[in-house]
mmCIF file with all atom_site columns, C-alpha atoms in Angstrom:
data_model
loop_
_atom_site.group_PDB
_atom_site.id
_atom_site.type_symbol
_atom_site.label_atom_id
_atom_site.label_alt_id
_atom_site.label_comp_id
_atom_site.label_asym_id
_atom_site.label_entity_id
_atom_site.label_seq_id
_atom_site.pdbx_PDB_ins_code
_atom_site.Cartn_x
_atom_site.Cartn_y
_atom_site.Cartn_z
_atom_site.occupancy
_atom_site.B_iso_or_equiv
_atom_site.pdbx_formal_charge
_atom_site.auth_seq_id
_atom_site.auth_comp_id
_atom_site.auth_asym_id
_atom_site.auth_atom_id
_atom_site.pdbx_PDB_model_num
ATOM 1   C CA . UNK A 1 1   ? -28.119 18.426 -59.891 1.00 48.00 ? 1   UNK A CA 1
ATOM 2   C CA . UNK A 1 2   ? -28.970 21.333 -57.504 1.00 51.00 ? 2   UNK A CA 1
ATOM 3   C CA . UNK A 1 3   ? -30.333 24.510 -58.236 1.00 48.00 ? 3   UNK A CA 1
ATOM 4   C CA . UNK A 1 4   ? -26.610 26.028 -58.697 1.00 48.00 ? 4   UNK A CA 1
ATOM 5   C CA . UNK A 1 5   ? -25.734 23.548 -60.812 1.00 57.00 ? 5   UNK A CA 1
ATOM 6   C CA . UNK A 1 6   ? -28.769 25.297 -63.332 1.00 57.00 ? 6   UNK A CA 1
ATOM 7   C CA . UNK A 1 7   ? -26.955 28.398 -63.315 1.00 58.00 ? 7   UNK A CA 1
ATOM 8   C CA . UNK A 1 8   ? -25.279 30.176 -66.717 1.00 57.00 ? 8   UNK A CA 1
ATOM 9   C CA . UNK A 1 9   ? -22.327 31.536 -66.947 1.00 65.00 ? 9   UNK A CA 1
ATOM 10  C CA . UNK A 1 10  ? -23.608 34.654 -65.177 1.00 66.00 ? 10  UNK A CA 1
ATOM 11  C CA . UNK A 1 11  ? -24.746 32.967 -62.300 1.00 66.00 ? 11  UNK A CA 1
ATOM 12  C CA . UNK A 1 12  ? -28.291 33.357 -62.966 1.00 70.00 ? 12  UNK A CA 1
ATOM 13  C CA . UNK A 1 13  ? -30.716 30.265 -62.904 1.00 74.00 ? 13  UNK A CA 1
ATOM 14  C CA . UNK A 1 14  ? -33.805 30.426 -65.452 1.00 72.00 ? 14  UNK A CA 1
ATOM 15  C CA . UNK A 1 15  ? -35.950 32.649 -62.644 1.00 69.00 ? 15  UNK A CA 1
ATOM 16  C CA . UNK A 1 16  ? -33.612 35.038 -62.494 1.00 72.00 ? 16  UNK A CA 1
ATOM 17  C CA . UNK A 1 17  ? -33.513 35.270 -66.995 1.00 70.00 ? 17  UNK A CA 1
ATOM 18  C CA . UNK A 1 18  ? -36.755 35.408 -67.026 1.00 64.00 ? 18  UNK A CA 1
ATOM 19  C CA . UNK A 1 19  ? -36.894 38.166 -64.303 1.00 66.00 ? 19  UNK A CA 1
ATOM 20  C CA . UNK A 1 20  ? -34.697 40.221 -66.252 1.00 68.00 ? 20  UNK A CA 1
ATOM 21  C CA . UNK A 1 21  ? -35.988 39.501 -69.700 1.00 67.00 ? 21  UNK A CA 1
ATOM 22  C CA . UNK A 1 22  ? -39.603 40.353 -68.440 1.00 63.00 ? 22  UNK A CA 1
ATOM 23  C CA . UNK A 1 23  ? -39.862 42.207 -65.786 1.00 61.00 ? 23  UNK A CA 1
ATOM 24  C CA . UNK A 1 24  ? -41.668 44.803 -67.324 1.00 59.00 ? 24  UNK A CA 1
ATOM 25  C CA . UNK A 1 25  ? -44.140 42.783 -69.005 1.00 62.00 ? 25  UNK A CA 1
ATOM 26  C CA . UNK A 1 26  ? -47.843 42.624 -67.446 1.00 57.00 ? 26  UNK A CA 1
ATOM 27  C CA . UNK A 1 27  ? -47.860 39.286 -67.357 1.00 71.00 ? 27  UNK A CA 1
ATOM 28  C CA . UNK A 1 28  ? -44.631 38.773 -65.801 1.00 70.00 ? 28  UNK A CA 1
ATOM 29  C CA . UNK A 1 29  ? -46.286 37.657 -62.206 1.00 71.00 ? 29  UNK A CA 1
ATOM 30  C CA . UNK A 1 30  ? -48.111 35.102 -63.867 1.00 68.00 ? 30  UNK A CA 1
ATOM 31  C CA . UNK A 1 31  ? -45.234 33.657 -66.192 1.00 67.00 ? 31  UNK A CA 1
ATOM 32  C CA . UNK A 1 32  ? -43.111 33.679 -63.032 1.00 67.00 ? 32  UNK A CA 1
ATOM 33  C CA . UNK A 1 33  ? -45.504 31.587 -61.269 1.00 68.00 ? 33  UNK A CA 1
ATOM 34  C CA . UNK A 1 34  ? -45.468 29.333 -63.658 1.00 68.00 ? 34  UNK A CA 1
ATOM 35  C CA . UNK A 1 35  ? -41.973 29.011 -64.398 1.00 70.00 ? 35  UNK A CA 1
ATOM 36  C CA . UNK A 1 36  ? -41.800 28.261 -60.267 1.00 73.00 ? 36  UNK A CA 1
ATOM 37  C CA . UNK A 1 37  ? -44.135 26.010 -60.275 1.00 73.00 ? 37  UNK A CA 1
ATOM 38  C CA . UNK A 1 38  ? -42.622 23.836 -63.117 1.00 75.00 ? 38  UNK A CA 1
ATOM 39  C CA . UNK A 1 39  ? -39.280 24.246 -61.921 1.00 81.00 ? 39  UNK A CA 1
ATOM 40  C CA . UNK A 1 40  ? -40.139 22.941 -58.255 1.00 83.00 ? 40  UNK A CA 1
ATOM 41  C CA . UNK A 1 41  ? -42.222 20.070 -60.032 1.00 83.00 ? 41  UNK A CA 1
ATOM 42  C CA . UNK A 1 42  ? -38.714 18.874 -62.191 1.00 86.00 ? 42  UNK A CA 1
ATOM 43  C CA . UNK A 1 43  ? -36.445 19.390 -59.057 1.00 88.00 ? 43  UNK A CA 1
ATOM 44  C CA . UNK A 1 44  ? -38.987 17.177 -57.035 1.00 88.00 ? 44  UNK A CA 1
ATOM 45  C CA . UNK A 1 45  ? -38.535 14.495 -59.945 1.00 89.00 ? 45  UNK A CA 1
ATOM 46  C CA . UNK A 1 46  ? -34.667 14.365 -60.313 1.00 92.00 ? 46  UNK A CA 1
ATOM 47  C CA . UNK A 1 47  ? -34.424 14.542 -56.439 1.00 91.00 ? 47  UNK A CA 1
ATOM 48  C CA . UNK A 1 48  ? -36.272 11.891 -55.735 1.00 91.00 ? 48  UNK A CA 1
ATOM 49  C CA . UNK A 1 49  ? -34.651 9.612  -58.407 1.00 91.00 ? 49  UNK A CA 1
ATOM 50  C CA . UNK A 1 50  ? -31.238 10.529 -57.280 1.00 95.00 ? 50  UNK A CA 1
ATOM 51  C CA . UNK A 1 51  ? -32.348 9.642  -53.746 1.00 91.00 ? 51  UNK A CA 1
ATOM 52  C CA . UNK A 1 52  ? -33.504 6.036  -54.639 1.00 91.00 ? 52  UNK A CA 1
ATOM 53  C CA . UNK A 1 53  ? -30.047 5.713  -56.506 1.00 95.00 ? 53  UNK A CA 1
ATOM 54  C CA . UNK A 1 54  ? -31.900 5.333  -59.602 1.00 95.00 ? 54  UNK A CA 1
ATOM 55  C CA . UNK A 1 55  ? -30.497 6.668  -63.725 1.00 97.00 ? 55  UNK A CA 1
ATOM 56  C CA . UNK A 1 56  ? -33.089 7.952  -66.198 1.00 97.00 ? 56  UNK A CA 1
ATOM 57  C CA . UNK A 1 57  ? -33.084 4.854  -67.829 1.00 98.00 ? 57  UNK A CA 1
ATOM 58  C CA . UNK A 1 58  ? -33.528 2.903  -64.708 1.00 97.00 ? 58  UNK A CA 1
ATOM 59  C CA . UNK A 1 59  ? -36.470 4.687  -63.460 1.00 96.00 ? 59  UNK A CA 1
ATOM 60  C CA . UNK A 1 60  ? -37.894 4.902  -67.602 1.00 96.00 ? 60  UNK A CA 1
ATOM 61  C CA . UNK A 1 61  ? -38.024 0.993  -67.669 1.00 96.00 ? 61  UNK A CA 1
ATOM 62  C CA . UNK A 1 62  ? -39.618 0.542  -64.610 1.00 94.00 ? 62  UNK A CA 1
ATOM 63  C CA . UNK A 1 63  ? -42.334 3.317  -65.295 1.00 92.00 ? 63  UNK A CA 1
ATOM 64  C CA . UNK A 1 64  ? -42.595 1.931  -68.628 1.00 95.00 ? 64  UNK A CA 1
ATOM 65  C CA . UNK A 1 65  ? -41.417 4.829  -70.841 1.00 95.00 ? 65  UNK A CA 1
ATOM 66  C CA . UNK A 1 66  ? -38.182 5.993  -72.293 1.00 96.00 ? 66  UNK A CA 1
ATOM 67  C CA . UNK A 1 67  ? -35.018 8.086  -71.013 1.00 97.00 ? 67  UNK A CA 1
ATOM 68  C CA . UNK A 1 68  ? -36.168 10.563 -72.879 1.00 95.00 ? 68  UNK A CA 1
ATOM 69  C CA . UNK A 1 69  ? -39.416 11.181 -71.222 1.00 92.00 ? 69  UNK A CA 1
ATOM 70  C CA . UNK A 1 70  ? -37.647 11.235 -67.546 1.00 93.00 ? 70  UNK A CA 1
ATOM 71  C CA . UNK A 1 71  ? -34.954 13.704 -68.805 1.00 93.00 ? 71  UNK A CA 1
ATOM 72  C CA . UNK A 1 72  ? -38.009 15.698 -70.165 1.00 90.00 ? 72  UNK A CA 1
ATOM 73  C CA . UNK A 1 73  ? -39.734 15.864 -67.030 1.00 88.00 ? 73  UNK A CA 1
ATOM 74  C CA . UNK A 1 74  ? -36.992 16.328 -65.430 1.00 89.00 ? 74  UNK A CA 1
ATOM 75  C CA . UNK A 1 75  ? -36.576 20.104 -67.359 1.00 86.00 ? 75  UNK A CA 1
ATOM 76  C CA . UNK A 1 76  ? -38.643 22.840 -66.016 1.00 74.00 ? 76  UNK A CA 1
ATOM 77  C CA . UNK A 1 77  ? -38.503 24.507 -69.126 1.00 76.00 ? 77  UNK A CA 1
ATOM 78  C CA . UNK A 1 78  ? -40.417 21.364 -70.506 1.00 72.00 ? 78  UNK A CA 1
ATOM 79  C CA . UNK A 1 79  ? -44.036 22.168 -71.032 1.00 71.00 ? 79  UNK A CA 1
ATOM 80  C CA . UNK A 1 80  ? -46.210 18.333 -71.676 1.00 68.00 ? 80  UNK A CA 1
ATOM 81  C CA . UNK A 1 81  ? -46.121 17.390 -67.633 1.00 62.00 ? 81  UNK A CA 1
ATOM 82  C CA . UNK A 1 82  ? -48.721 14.774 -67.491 1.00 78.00 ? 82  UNK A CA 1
ATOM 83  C CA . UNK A 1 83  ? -50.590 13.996 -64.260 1.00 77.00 ? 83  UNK A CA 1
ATOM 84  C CA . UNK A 1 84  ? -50.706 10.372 -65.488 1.00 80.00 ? 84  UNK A CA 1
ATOM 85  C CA . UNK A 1 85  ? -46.765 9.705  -65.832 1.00 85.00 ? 85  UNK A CA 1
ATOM 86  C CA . UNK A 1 86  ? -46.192 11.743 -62.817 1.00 84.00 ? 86  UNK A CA 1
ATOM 87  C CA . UNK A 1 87  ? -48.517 9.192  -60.994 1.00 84.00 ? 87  UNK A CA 1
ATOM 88  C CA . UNK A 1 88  ? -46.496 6.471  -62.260 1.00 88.00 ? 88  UNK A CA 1
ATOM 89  C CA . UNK A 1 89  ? -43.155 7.992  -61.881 1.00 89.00 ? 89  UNK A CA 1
ATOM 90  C CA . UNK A 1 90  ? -44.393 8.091  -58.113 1.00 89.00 ? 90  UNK A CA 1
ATOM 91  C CA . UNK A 1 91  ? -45.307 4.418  -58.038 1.00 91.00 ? 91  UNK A CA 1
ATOM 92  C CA . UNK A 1 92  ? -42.239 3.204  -59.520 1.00 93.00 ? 92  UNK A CA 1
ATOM 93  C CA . UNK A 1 93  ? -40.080 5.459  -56.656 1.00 93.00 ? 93  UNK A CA 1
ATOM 94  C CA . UNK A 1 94  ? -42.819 4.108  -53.944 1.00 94.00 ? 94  UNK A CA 1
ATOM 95  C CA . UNK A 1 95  ? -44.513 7.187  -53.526 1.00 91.00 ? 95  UNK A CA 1
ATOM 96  C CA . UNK A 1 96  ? -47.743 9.173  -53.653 1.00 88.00 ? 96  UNK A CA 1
ATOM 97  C CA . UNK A 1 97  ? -49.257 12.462 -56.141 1.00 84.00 ? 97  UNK A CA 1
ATOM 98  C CA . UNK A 1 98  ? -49.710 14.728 -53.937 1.00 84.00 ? 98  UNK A CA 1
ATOM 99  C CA . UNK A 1 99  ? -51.649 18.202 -55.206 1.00 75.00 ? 99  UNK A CA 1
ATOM 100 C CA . UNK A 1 100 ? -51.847 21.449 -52.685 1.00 75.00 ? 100 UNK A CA 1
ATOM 101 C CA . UNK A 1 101 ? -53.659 24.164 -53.183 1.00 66.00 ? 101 UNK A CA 1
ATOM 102 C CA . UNK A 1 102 ? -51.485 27.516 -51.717 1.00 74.00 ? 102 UNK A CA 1
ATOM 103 C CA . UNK A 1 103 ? -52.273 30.372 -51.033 1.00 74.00 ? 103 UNK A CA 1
ATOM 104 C CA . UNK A 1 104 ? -51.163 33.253 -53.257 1.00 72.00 ? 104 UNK A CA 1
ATOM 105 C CA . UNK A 1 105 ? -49.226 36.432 -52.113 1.00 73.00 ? 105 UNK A CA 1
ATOM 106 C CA . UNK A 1 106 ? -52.503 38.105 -53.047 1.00 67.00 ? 106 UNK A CA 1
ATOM 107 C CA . UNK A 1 107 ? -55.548 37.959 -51.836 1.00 60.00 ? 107 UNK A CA 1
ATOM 108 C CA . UNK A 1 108 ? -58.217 35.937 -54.039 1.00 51.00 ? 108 UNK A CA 1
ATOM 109 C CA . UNK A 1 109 ? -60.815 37.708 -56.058 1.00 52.00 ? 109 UNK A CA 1
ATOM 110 C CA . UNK A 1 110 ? -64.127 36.940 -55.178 1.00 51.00 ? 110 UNK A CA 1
ATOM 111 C CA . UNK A 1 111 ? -66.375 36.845 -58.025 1.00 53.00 ? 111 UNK A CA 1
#
């Protein structure tokens, strides 16, 4: 699935709803971020299961969980990501966790 394939019938993915429905809120920076962050996290998951030719269920019985679980992860909008299952979602596609630390647009506040 790519990232057009998320769109609604107004061609806007969930960034761009959220954008719109919050835009105005204070927090909106913040809820953005995080609704980036979780959508690059599920894209990174069902790309790299499409790329090792592998279903949900495939990849679920050789991590050890269900279908359910991959599809879950696999939805940004899904909020129970576990460190622990992404670890072995890595192992069972031959790969590694690995965490970054970014920098922000803005500048850090120093304490």
């Amino acid at each position: 699935m790519t990232k057009t394939d998320r769109k609604n019938k107004d061609g806007d993915d969930a960034l761009d709803i959220m954008d719109k429905r919050f835009a105005k809120s204070v927090d909106a920076e913040a809820l953005h971020e995080k609704f980036s962050e979780d959508a690059e996290v599920a894209e990174m998951l069902f790309a790299t299961r499409q790329a090792a030719g592998l279903t949900q269920k495939q990849l679920a019985k050789l991590v050890g969980t269900t279908q359910q679980v991959i599809s879950q992860l696999e939805d940004a909008d899904y909020d129970g990501h576990s460190m622990s299952m992404n670890r072995r979602i890595a192992h069972a596609l031959n790969r590694r966790v690995e965490i970054r630390l970014v920098p922000l647009r803005s500048q850090v506040r120093r304490a």
